[in-house]
XYZ file of C-alpha atoms in Angstrom:
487
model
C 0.000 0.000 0.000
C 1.513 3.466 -1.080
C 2.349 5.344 2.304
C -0.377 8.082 0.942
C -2.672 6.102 0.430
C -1.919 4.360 3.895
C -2.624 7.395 5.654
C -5.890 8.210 4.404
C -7.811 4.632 5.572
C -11.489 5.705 6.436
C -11.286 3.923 9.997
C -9.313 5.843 12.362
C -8.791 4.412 15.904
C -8.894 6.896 18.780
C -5.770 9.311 19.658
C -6.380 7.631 23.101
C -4.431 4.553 21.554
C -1.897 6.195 20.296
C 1.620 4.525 21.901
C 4.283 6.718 22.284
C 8.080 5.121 21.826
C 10.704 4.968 24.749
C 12.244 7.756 22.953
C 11.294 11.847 23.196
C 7.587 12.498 21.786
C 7.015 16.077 20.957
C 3.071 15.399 22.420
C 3.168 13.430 24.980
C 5.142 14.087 28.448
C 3.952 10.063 29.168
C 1.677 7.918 28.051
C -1.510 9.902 27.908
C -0.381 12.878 29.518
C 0.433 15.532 26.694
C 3.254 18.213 27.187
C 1.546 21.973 28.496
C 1.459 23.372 24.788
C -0.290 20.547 23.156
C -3.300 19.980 25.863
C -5.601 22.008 23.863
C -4.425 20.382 20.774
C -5.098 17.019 21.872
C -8.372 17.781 23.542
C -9.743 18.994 20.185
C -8.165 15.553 18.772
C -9.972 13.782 21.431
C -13.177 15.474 20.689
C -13.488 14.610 16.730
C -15.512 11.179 15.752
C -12.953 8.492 14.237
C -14.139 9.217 10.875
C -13.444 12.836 10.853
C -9.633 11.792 11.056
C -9.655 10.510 7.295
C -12.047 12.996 6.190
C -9.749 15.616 6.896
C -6.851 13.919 5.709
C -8.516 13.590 2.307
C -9.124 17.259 2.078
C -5.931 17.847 2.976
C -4.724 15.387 0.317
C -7.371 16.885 -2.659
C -5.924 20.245 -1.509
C -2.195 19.274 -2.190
C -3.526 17.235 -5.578
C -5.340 20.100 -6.745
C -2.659 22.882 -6.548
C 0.082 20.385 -7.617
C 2.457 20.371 -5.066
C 4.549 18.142 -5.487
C 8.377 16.305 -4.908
C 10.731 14.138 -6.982
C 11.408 11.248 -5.142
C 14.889 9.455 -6.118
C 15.173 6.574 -3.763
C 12.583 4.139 -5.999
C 15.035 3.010 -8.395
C 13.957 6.057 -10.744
C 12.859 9.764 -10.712
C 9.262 9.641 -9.352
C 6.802 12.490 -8.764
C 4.050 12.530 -6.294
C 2.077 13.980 -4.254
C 3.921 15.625 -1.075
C 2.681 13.652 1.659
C 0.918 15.681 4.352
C -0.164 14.267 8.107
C -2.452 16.630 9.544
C -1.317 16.528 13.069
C 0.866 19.667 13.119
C 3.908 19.932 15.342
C 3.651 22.484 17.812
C 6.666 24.242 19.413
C 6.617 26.102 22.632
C 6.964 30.188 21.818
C 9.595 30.193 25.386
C 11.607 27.288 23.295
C 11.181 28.371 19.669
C 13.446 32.257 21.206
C 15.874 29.776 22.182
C 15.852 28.279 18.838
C 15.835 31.488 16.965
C 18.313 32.878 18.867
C 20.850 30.002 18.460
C 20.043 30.018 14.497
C 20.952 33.941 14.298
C 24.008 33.256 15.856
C 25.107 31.101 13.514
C 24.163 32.048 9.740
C 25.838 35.637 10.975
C 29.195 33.716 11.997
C 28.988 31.141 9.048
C 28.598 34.703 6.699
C 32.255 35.791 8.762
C 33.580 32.721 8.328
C 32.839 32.276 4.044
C 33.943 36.307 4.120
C 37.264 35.439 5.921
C 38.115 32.279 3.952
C 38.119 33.556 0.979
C 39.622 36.693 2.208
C 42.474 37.290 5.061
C 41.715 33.210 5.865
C 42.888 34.580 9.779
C 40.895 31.865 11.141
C 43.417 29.659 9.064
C 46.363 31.206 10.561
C 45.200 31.238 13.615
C 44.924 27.446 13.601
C 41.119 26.865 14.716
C 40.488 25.566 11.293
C 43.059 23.332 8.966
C 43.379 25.023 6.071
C 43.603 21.738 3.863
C 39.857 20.642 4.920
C 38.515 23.885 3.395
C 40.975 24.383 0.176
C 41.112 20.630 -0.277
C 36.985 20.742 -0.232
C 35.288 19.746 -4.239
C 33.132 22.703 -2.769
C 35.832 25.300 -2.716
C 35.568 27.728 -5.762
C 38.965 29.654 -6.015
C 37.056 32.018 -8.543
C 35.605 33.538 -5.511
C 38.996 34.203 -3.950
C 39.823 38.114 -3.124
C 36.117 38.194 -3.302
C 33.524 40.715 -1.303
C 29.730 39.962 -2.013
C 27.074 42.631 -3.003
C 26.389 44.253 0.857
C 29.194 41.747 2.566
C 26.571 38.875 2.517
C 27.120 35.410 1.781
C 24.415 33.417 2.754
C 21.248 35.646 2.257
C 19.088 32.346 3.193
C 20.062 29.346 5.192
C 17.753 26.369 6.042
C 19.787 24.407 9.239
C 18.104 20.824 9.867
C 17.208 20.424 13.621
C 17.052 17.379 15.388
C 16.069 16.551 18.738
C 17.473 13.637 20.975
C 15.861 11.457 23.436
C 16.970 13.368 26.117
C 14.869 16.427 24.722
C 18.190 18.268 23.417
C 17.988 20.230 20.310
C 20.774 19.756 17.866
C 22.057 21.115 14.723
C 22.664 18.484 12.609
C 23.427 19.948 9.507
C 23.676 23.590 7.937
C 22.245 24.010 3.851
C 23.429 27.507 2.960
C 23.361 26.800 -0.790
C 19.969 26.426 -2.455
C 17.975 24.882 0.922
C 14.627 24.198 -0.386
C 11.255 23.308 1.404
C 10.099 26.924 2.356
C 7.135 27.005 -0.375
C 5.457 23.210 2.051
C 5.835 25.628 4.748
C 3.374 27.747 3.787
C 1.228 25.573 1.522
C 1.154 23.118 4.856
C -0.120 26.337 6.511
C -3.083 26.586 3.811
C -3.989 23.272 3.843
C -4.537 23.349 7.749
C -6.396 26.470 7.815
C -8.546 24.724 5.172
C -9.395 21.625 7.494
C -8.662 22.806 10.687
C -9.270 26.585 10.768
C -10.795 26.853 14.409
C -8.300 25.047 15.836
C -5.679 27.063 14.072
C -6.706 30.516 14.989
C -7.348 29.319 18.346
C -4.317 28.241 19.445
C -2.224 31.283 19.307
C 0.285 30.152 16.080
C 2.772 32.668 14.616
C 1.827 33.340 11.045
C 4.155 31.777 8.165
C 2.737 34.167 5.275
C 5.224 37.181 5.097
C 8.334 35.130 4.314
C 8.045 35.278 0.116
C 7.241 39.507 1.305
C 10.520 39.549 3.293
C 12.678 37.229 0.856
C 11.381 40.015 -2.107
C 12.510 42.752 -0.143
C 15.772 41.273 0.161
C 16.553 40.541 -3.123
C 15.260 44.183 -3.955
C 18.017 45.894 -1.480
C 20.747 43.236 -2.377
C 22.775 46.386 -3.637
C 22.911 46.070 -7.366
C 19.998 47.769 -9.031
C 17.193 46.143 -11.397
C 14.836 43.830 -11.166
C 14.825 40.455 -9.890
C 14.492 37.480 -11.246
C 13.963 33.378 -10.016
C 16.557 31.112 -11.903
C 15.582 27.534 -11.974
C 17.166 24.434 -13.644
C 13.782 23.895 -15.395
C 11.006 21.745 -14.743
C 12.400 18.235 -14.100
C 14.274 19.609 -11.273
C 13.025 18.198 -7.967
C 12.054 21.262 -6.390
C 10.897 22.989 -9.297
C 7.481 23.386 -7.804
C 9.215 25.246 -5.204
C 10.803 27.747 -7.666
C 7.857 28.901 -9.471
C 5.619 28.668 -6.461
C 8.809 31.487 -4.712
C 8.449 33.346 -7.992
C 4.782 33.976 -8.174
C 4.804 34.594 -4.438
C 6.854 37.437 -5.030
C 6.082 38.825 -8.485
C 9.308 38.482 -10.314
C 10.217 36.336 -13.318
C 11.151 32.859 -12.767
C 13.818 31.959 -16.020
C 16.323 29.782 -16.964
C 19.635 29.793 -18.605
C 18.390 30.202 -21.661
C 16.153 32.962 -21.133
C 19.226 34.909 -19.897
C 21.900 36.225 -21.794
C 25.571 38.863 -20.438
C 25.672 42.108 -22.802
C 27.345 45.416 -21.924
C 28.701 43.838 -18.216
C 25.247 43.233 -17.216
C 23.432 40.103 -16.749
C 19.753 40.868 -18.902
C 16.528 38.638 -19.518
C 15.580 38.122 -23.017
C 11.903 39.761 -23.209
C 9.444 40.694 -25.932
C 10.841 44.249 -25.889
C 14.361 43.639 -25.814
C 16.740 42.669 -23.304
C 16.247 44.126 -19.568
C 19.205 44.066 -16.995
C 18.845 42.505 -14.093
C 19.780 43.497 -11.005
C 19.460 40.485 -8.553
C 19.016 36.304 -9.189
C 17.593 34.240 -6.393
C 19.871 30.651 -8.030
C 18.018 27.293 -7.710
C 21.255 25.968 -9.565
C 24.526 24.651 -7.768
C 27.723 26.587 -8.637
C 29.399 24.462 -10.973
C 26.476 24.574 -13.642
C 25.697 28.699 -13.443
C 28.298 29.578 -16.092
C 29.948 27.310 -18.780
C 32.677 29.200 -19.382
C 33.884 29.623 -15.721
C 32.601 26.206 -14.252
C 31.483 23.099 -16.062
C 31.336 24.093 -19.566
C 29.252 21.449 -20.633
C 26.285 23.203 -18.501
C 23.684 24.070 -20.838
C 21.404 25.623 -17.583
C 23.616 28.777 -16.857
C 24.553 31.546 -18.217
C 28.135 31.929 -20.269
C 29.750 34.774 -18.573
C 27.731 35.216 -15.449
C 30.415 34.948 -12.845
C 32.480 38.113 -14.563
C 30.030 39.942 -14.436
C 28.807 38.764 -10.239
C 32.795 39.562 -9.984
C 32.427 42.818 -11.526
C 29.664 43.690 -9.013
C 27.168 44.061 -12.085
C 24.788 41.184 -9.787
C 23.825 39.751 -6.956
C 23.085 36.326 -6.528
C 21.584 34.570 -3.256
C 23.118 32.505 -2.374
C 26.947 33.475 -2.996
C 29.022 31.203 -5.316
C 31.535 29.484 -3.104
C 29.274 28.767 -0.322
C 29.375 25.052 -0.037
C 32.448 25.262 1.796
C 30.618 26.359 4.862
C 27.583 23.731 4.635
C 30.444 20.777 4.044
C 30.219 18.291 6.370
C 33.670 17.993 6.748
C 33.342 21.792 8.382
C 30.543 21.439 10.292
C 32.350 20.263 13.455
C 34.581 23.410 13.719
C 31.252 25.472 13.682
C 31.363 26.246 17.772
C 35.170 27.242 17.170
C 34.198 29.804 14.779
C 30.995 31.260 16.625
C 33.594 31.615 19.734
C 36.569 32.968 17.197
C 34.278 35.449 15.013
C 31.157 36.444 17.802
C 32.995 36.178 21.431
C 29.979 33.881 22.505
C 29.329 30.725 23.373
C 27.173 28.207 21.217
C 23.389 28.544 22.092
C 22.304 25.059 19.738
C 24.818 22.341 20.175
C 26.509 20.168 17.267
C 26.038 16.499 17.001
C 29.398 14.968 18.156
C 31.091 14.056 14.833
C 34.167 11.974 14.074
C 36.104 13.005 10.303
C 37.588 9.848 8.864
C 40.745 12.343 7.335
C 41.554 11.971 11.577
C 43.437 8.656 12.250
C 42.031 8.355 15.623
C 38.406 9.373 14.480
C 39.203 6.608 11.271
C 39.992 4.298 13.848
C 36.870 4.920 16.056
C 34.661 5.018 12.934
C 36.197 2.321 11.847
C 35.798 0.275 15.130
C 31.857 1.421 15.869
C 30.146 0.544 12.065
C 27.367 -1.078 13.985
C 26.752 2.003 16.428
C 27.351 5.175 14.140
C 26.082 7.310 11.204
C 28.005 7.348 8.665
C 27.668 10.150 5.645
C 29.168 11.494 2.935
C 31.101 14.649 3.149
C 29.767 16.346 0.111
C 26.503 15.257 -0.130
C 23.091 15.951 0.750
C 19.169 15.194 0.896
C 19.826 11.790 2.884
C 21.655 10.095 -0.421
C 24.671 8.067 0.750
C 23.777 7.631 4.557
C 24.478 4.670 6.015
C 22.329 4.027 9.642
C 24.949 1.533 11.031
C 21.946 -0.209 13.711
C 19.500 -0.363 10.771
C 21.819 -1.882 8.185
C 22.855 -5.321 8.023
C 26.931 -6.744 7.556
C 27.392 -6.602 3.441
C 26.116 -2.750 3.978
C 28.618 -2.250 6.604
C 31.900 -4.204 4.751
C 31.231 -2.044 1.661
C 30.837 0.830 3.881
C 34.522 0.205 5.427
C 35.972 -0.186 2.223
C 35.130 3.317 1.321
C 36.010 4.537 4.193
C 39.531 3.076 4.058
C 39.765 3.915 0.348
C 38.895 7.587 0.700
C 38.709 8.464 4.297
C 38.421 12.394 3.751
C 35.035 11.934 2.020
C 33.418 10.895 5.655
C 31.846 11.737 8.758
C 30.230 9.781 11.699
C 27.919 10.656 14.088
C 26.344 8.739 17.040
C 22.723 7.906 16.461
C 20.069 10.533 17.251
C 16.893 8.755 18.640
C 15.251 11.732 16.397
C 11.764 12.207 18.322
C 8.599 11.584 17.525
C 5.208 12.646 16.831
C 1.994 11.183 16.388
C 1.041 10.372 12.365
C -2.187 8.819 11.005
C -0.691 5.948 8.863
C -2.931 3.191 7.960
C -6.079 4.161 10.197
C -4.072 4.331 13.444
C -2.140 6.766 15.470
C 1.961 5.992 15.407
C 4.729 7.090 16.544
C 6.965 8.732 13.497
C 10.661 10.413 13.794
C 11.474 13.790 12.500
C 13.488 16.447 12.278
C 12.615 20.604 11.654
C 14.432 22.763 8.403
C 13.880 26.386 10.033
C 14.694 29.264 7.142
C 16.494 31.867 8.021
C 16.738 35.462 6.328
C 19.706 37.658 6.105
C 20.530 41.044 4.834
C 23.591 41.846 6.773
C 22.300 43.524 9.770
C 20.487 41.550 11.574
C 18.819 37.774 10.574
C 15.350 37.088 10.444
C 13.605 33.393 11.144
C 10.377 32.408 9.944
C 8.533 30.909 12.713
C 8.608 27.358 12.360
C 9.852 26.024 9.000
C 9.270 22.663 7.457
C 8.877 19.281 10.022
C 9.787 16.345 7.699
C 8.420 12.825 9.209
C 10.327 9.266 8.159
C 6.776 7.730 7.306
C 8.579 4.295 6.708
C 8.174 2.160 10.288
C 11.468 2.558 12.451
C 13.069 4.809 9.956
C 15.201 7.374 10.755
C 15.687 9.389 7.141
C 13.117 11.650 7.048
C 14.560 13.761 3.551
C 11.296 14.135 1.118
C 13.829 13.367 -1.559
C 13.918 9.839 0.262
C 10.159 9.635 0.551
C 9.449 11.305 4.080
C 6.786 13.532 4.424
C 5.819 16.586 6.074
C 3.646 18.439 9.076
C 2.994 21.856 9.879
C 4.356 23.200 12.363
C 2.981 25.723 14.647
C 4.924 28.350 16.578
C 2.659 29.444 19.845
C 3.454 32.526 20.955
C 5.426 33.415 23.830
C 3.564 33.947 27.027
């Protein structure tokens, strides 16, 4: 049975069944007993008829089918698309919590920006020996193009989306930082619609921070990026995986959505082909990695960029969000020297904690990676969207050999991690209430002065049974998640 199609049974058994795992549960403080911000939740849950359960998931479902939102999912052998799956139970996050949370992602997209300014600048942090120089420079993310190089307005990373985790103990971690093209915003807000369609009282009742400004506040900030001219959405094209995304961004915010070949460099400027002649941009929000924007400065096979484009970003004829160069501060190979550089570049102490992670290039991590398969997480350094993860407790020996041979072959290319018991929350998944893991992709805003975070951001849920990959691009699905506000 497709998970969909699973979660939409017309028999639902009673929330009062529901049983919570020995792990965290973001609703319940023990069996039956929900946490302070979710009683009113689950008394409204408690209150609907069984049958009201799948009727609202259908809506919900029509909605998403209707408006065609959906995902490309990679891991079934081929390039599917469907639906995005959608589990009405939102996620709700304290409004005394969520200021923590916000505060800790501020902190660090503004010392991620210092650090991407300083690398390819000064590189003091180098000299100063908090980072080693060869993880960075040795990094396939590393664009020496970018070297000597000073963004439109000193920004980087205009807009970051950090995956959240939290552990069985209740501790909130960053597990990862996306501060190239992070995508899931646009579920955010259709996940909003779709539960003020089929549960609008509860919604407005309940005292949930608003997700609607972000495309207003994204706009804006491609506006003042510094470079004058319009704006314009630049997408691989339609069998892109998020393309949905890009055009639902674009209409959101009344600009253009184009791709390479609707673009063209003329007179130093980058302009957009239109009926009455060509029209200079001023600003491109990318949906395309770095080596494809511009054959003749990256991969020059790339027929989705734009030949010339990176002169003329050089120049300071553009700005682009995100900056070229930026996967060297989302590499996982970086990621554990993140406290160092909030302490080096902001005086302060880390307010959201890393996940403890060994780098195989270290012989004593190798040899503790190397020693713990069975017990550790094991990904790859340049990768992302859950491909190449390897779950050492959920995979079985042949997984594990091939895994060490990699490992020893090419050691750099990996990190480990210990297991997070990611927590759970209650799903509706064949007609019953069950326990699912996931994780939260917060998006974060930056012009340079001072970062803004949309309240909430996108929960993704591992719909598979004991599965702890919860990526859409690996078939998870998705909640809303509400923000109360702060008493």
């Amino acid at each position: 049975m497709l998970l969909f199609e699973a979660m939409i049974q017309t028999q639902t058994v009673p929330i009062s069944q529901y049983q919570a795992t020995a792990d965290y549960d973001e609703m319940f403080e023990r069996p039956g007993v929900p946490r302070p911000h979710y009683r009113a939740i689950h008394e409204a849950l408690t209150a609907l008829q069984n049958e009201e359960f799948a009727d609202r998931q259908q809506r919900a479902h029509i909605s998403l089918l209707n408006q065609g939102i959906t995902f490309t999912v990679y891991a079934e052998g081929a390039g599917t698309e469907r639906i995005f799956p959608f589990d009405i139970i939102p996620r709700v996050i304290d409004g005394a919590e969520w200021l923590h949370i916000e505060r800790g992602l501020k902190q660090r997209l503004m010392a991620l920006n210092l650090f991407l300014q300083d690398a390819y600048n000064e590189g003091r942090i180098f000299t100063d020996g908090l980072i080693p120089r060869e993880i960075v420079f040795g990094s396939s993310n590393y664009q020496p193009a970018m070297h000597g190089f000073t963004p439109p307005g000193g920004v980087w990373a205009h807009i970051s989306g950090s995956d959240l985790v939290r552990d069985a103990d209740g501790t909130i971690y960053v597990l990862e930082d996306n501060l190239r093209t992070p995508s899931g915003v646009s579920y955010v807000i259709e996940n909003r619609l779709v539960t003020a369609r089929v549960m609008s009282r509860l919604l407005h009742a309940s005292g949930v921070r608003p997700v609607d400004s972000y495309a207003s506040r994204l706009h804006a900030l491609i506006q003042r990026c510094g470079v004058a001219g319009p704006a314009a959405v630049l997408t691989p094209g339609p069998y892109n995986s998020a393309y949905y995304e890009h055009t639902f961004l674009a209409k959101q915010m009344g600009v253009q959505l184009v791709e390479g070949r609707d673009l063209m460099v003329k007179d130093g400027r980058v302009v957009m082909k239109t009926t009455r002649g060509p029209q200079a941009l001023g600003s491109i929000y990318r949906r395309i990695d770095d080596d494809y924007l511009d054959p003749l400065n990256f991969l020059s096979d790339s027929v989705l960029g734009v030949p010339g484009m990176l002169d003329v970003y050089r120049s300071g004829g553009l700005c682009l969000l995100n900056a070229i160069g930026n996967g060297i501060a989302d590499d996982k190979s970086v990621y554990p020297y993140v406290p160092a550089m909030i302490r080096y570049y902001l005086g302060e102490e880390l307010v959201l904690p890393n996940v403890p992670t060994f780098h195989a290039a270290e012989e004593r991590s190798r040899e503790h990676i190397l020693a713990n398969l069975r017990d550790l997480v094991v990904k790859p350094t340049n990768a992302s969207g859950g491909y190449g993860v390897v779950v050492g407790p959920c995979s079985d020996d042949a997984e594990l050999a091939a895994l060490r041979e990699a490992i020893v072959a090419d050691p750099a290319s990996y990190i480990a991690q210990p297991l997070i018991r990611l927590s759970t929350c209650p799903a509706l998944i064949d007609g019953t209430w069950q326990p699912r893991r996931i994780d939260l992709r917060p998006f974060v805003l930056y012009d340079g002065v001072e970062p803004w975070v949309l309240p909430g951001g996108l929960t993704r849920v591992a719909l598979r049974e004991g599965s702890f990959i919860v990526n859409s691009s690996q078939g998870g699905g998705s909640k809303d998640t509400w923000v109360r506000n702060a008493a």
